[in-house]
Coordinates of C-alpha atoms and ligand atoms in Angstrom, one line a residue:
X7 CA -71.5 58.7 72.7
X8 CA -71.5 57.2 76.4
X9 CA -73.0 60.5 77.7
X10 CA -76.6 59.8 75.8
X11 CA -79.1 57.5 77.0
X12 CA -79.3 54.3 75.2
X13 CA -83.1 53.7 74.4
X14 CA -82.7 50.5 72.7
X15 CA -80.2 47.9 71.1
X16 CA -81.0 45.6 68.4
X17 CA -78.9 43.3 66.5
X18 CA -77.7 45.7 64.0
X19 CA -78.7 49.0 65.4
X20 CA -78.7 51.2 68.5
X21 CA -81.3 53.9 69.4
X22 CA -80.0 56.8 71.3
X23 CA -81.9 59.8 73.0
X24 CA -82.3 62.4 70.5
X25 CA -81.5 66.2 70.8
X26 CA -85.1 67.0 71.7
X27 CA -88.3 65.1 72.8
X28 CA -89.6 63.2 69.7
X29 CA -86.3 62.6 68.1
X30 CA -83.9 59.9 68.3
X31 CA -80.4 58.9 66.9
X32 CA -80.0 55.8 64.8
X33 CA -76.7 54.1 65.2
X34 CA -75.6 51.5 62.7
X35 CA -73.4 48.6 64.0
X36 CA -70.9 46.3 61.9
X37 CA -72.6 43.4 64.0
X38 CA -74.5 40.8 61.8
X39 CA -76.6 38.1 62.9
X40 CA -78.7 35.4 61.2
X41 CA -80.7 32.4 61.9
X42 CA -82.1 34.2 65.0
X43 CA -78.7 34.7 66.5
X44 CA -77.3 31.5 65.8
X45 CA -74.5 32.9 63.6
X46 CA -72.9 36.2 64.6
X47 CA -70.1 38.1 63.0
X48 CA -68.7 41.6 62.5
X49 CA -68.5 43.0 59.0
X50 CA -66.3 45.9 59.0
X51 CA -67.7 48.7 57.5
X52 CA -71.1 47.3 57.2
X53 CA -72.7 50.2 59.4
X54 CA -71.3 52.9 57.5
X55 CA -72.5 51.5 54.2
X56 CA -76.0 50.5 55.4
X57 CA -76.3 54.1 56.9
X58 CA -75.6 55.8 53.6
X59 CA -77.8 53.1 51.7
X60 CA -80.8 53.4 54.1
X61 CA -80.4 57.3 54.0
X62 CA -80.4 57.3 50.2
X63 CA -83.4 54.9 49.9
X64 CA -85.6 56.9 52.5
X65 CA -84.8 60.1 51.0
X66 CA -85.9 58.8 47.5
X67 CA -88.7 57.3 48.9
X68 CA -89.8 60.5 50.9
X69 CA -89.5 62.4 47.5
X70 CA -92.2 60.4 46.1
X71 CA -94.5 60.8 49.1
X72 CA -93.8 57.8 51.2
X73 CA -94.1 59.1 54.9
X74 CA -90.5 58.1 56.9
X75 CA -89.3 58.3 60.1
X76 CA -85.9 59.5 58.6
X77 CA -84.7 63.3 59.0
X78 CA -81.3 63.5 58.1
X79 CA -77.8 61.5 58.3
X80 CA -75.5 62.8 61.0
X81 CA -72.5 61.1 60.4
X82 CA -70.8 57.9 59.3
X83 CA -72.8 55.8 61.6
X84 CA -75.8 57.8 62.7
X85 CA -79.1 59.4 61.6
X86 CA -81.8 61.6 63.2
X87 CA -85.0 60.1 63.3
X88 CA -88.4 60.6 64.6
X89 CA -89.6 58.5 67.5
X90 CA -92.3 56.4 66.8
X91 CA -94.2 53.4 68.1
X92 CA -93.0 50.5 66.3
X93 CA -95.9 48.1 65.2
X94 CA -94.7 44.7 65.8
X95 CA -95.3 43.2 62.6
X96 CA -92.5 42.8 59.9
X97 CA -93.9 43.3 56.3
X98 CA -92.0 41.2 53.5
X99 CA -92.4 41.9 50.0
X100 CA -91.6 39.1 47.4
X101 CA -91.0 39.3 43.6
X102 CA -88.9 36.2 42.9
X103 CA -88.6 33.2 45.1
X104 CA -85.7 32.8 47.7
X105 CA -85.0 32.0 51.2
X106 CA -88.0 30.9 53.4
X107 CA -90.8 30.8 50.7
X108 CA -88.6 28.7 48.6
X109 CA -88.1 26.2 51.4
X110 CA -91.5 26.5 53.0
X111 CA -93.2 26.0 49.5
X112 CA -90.6 24.1 47.6
X113 CA -90.0 26.6 44.7
X114 CA -86.6 26.9 43.3
X115 CA -84.6 30.2 44.1
X116 CA -84.9 32.6 41.4
X117 CA -88.6 31.6 40.1
X118 CA -90.4 34.7 39.3
X119 CA -93.6 34.7 41.2
X120 CA -96.9 35.1 39.5
X121 CA -97.1 38.4 41.1
X122 CA -95.6 40.2 44.1
X123 CA -96.5 38.7 47.5
X124 CA -96.9 40.3 50.8
X125 CA -96.3 38.4 54.0
X126 CA -96.4 39.2 57.5
X127 CA -94.2 38.2 60.3
X128 CA -94.6 38.7 64.2
X129 CA -91.6 40.8 65.3
X130 CA -90.5 38.6 68.2
X131 CA -87.3 37.2 68.6
X132 CA -88.0 34.6 71.2
X133 CA -90.6 33.2 68.8
X134 CA -88.3 33.3 65.7
X135 CA -90.5 36.0 64.2
X136 CA -93.2 33.6 63.3
X137 CA -95.5 34.1 60.2
X138 CA -98.7 35.5 60.9
X139 CA -102.1 36.6 58.8
X140 CA -104.0 39.9 59.1
X141 CA -106.4 37.9 61.2
X142 CA -103.6 37.4 64.1
X143 CA -102.5 41.2 63.7
X144 CA -106.1 42.3 64.2
X145 CA -107.3 40.0 67.0
X146 CA -104.2 40.4 68.8
X147 CA -104.6 44.1 68.5
X148 CA -100.9 44.8 66.8
X149 CA -102.7 47.1 64.1
X150 CA -106.0 48.0 63.3
X151 CA -107.4 47.0 59.7
X152 CA -107.0 50.6 58.3
X153 CA -103.3 50.4 59.8
X154 CA -102.9 47.3 57.8
X155 CA -104.3 48.9 54.7
X156 CA -101.8 51.6 54.9
X157 CA -98.9 49.3 55.6
X158 CA -99.9 47.3 52.4
X159 CA -100.3 50.0 50.2
X160 CA -97.1 51.8 51.3
X161 CA -95.5 48.6 51.0
X162 CA -96.5 47.8 47.2
X163 CA -95.7 51.4 46.4
X164 CA -92.1 51.0 48.0
X165 CA -91.9 47.7 45.9
X166 CA -92.6 49.3 42.8
X167 CA -90.5 52.2 42.9
X168 CA -87.5 50.3 44.4
X169 CA -87.8 47.7 41.8
X170 CA -87.2 50.1 39.3
X171 CA -84.5 52.2 40.8
X172 CA -82.6 49.0 41.4
X173 CA -83.3 47.9 38.0
X174 CA -82.0 50.9 36.6
X175 CA -78.4 50.2 38.3
X176 CA -78.5 46.3 37.0
X177 CA -79.7 44.7 40.3
X178 CA -82.8 42.6 40.9
X179 CA -84.8 43.4 43.9
X180 CA -86.0 39.7 44.9
X181 CA -87.5 40.4 48.3
X182 CA -87.1 43.0 51.4
X183 CA -88.4 43.5 54.6
X184 CA -90.2 46.8 56.2
X185 CA -91.2 47.8 59.5
X186 CA -93.5 50.6 60.2
X187 CA -94.6 52.9 63.3
X188 CA -97.0 55.0 64.4
X189 CA -96.2 59.0 64.5
X190 CA -98.6 61.5 66.5
X191 CA -98.1 65.1 65.2
X192 CA -100.8 67.6 66.6
X193 CA -103.3 65.0 67.9
X194 CA -103.2 63.0 64.3
X195 CA -101.5 59.7 64.0
X196 CA -100.5 58.3 60.9
X197 CA -98.5 55.2 59.9
X198 CA -94.6 56.0 58.7
X199 CA -91.9 53.8 57.4
X200 CA -89.3 53.0 59.9
X201 CA -86.2 51.0 60.7
X202 CA -83.9 50.7 57.5
X203 CA -83.7 49.5 53.9
X204 CA -80.4 48.1 53.1
X205 CA -78.6 45.1 52.1
X206 CA -79.4 43.6 55.4
X207 CA -82.8 43.6 54.9
X208 CA -83.4 43.1 51.2
X209 CA -82.3 40.4 48.5
X210 CA -80.4 42.0 45.8
X211 CA -78.9 40.0 42.8
X212 CA -77.0 41.3 39.8
X213 CA -79.2 41.1 37.0
X214 CA -76.7 39.6 34.7
X215 CA -74.9 36.9 36.8
X216 CA -77.5 36.6 39.7
X217 CA -74.2 37.4 41.8
X218 CA -76.0 38.0 45.3
X219 CA -75.4 41.5 46.6
X220 CA -76.8 41.2 50.1
X221 CA -76.8 39.6 53.5
X222 CA -77.2 36.0 52.2
X223 CA -73.3 36.3 51.5
X224 CA -73.2 36.2 55.4
X225 CA -75.8 33.7 55.9
X226 CA -74.6 31.4 53.3
X227 CA -70.6 31.7 53.9
X228 CA -70.2 33.3 50.7
X229 CA -67.5 35.7 51.6
X230 CA -66.7 39.2 50.3
X231 CA -69.9 40.7 52.2
X232 CA -68.7 44.4 52.7
X233 CA -67.5 44.4 49.1
X234 CA -70.9 43.4 48.0
X235 CA -72.6 46.3 49.9
X236 CA -70.2 48.8 48.7
X237 CA -71.0 47.8 45.0
X238 CA -74.8 48.2 45.9
X239 CA -73.7 52.0 47.2
X240 CA -71.6 52.4 44.3
X241 CA -74.2 51.5 41.7
X242 CA -76.6 53.6 43.2
X243 CA -74.2 56.4 42.9
X244 CA -74.0 57.1 46.5
X245 CA -70.2 56.6 46.9
X246 CA -67.5 56.9 44.1
X247 CA -65.0 54.2 43.7
X248 CA -62.1 56.6 44.7
X249 CA -63.1 57.3 48.1
X250 CA -64.1 54.2 49.4
X251 CA -61.6 54.1 51.9
X252 CA -62.8 57.7 53.3
X253 CA -66.4 55.9 54.4
X254 CA -65.3 53.6 56.9
X255 CA -63.8 54.5 60.1
X256 CA -61.8 51.1 60.0
X257 CA -59.5 50.3 57.4
X258 CA -60.6 48.9 54.3
X259 CA -60.0 45.3 55.7
X260 CA -63.2 43.2 54.6
X261 CA -62.8 40.2 56.5
X262 CA -65.7 38.8 58.9
X263 CA -64.5 38.4 62.3
X264 CA -66.5 35.2 63.3
X265 CA -67.6 35.0 66.8
X266 CA -69.4 31.8 66.7
Ligands
UDP321 N1 -85.6 39.8 56.5 C1 -85.3 40.6 57.4 N2 -85.4 40.4 58.8 C2 -85.8 39.3 59.2 C3 -86.2 38.4 58.2 C4 -86.2 38.6 56.8 O1 -84.4 41.7 56.8 O2 -85.9 39.1 60.5 C5 -85.5 40.0 55.0 C6 -84.5 39.1 54.4 O3 -83.2 39.7 54.3 C7 -85.1 39.0 53.0 C8 -86.7 39.2 53.2 O4 -86.9 39.7 54.4 O5 -84.8 40.0 52.2 C9 -87.3 37.6 53.3 O6 -86.7 36.8 54.1 P1 -87.1 35.4 54.3 O7 -88.4 35.1 54.9 O8 -86.7 34.5 53.1 O9 -86.3 34.8 55.5 P2 -84.8 34.1 55.6 O10 -84.4 33.7 54.5 O11 -83.8 35.3 56.0 O12 -85.1 33.6 56.9

């Protein structure tokens, strides 16, 4: 791995130069951060699970015609992706109130929203990803109106599809965050889904018990984080209960090693 050129290192993933121009390798780390880096930890096996869950979801989405950067999974922690120019806008889709919308608008967590709500955030750690509107996106040139239209319609389609997919395995898709990039192919540019979709970027609650099966277990010190991510992978049929250990490079020790 050290032979490869590292292009970018984020909080939960590293991007390496790929085998040919236009391709990158996306490596999933076990690191977890929350509250803009204030809370840090390592969750053994998280990267392996997110690699598999994101592979599964991106594959299902491309089957219904959603364009994505994903090509194929390479190994336990890596996937081959197309290099795109990331649009610095995080698109959040919400079905049920939780997290920041509950705080901001004083809506109890778990309240069904009257309809799905899409929000935009400026992808900027120094500014703590502030919420923005379409006006900001176009005025500052982060994306043009047609790109915003594309991101909005693809995001709503993803929401419908993933809500059904998770419902089928007894999970409520509360909210999630998407990122998009520009991909140039033969003089043409199109908007494609990038980054990852995993329990790090979604809120997933068990339909019966409301048990949280996502990163809120880390944010809120609820414990058993990797077990919850594993449960998501198992319910989706990605892994069988019998070969859980094989998934992880590390032993099936699921404790969080807190750094702070
Ligand atoms: N989210 C994310 N990355 C971010 C911010 C949010 O993946 O930088 C996801 C988060 O996991 C949740 C959804 O987007 O599924 C909405 O997050 P919210 O605005 O409620 O923020 P939070 O509670 O994480 O501060």
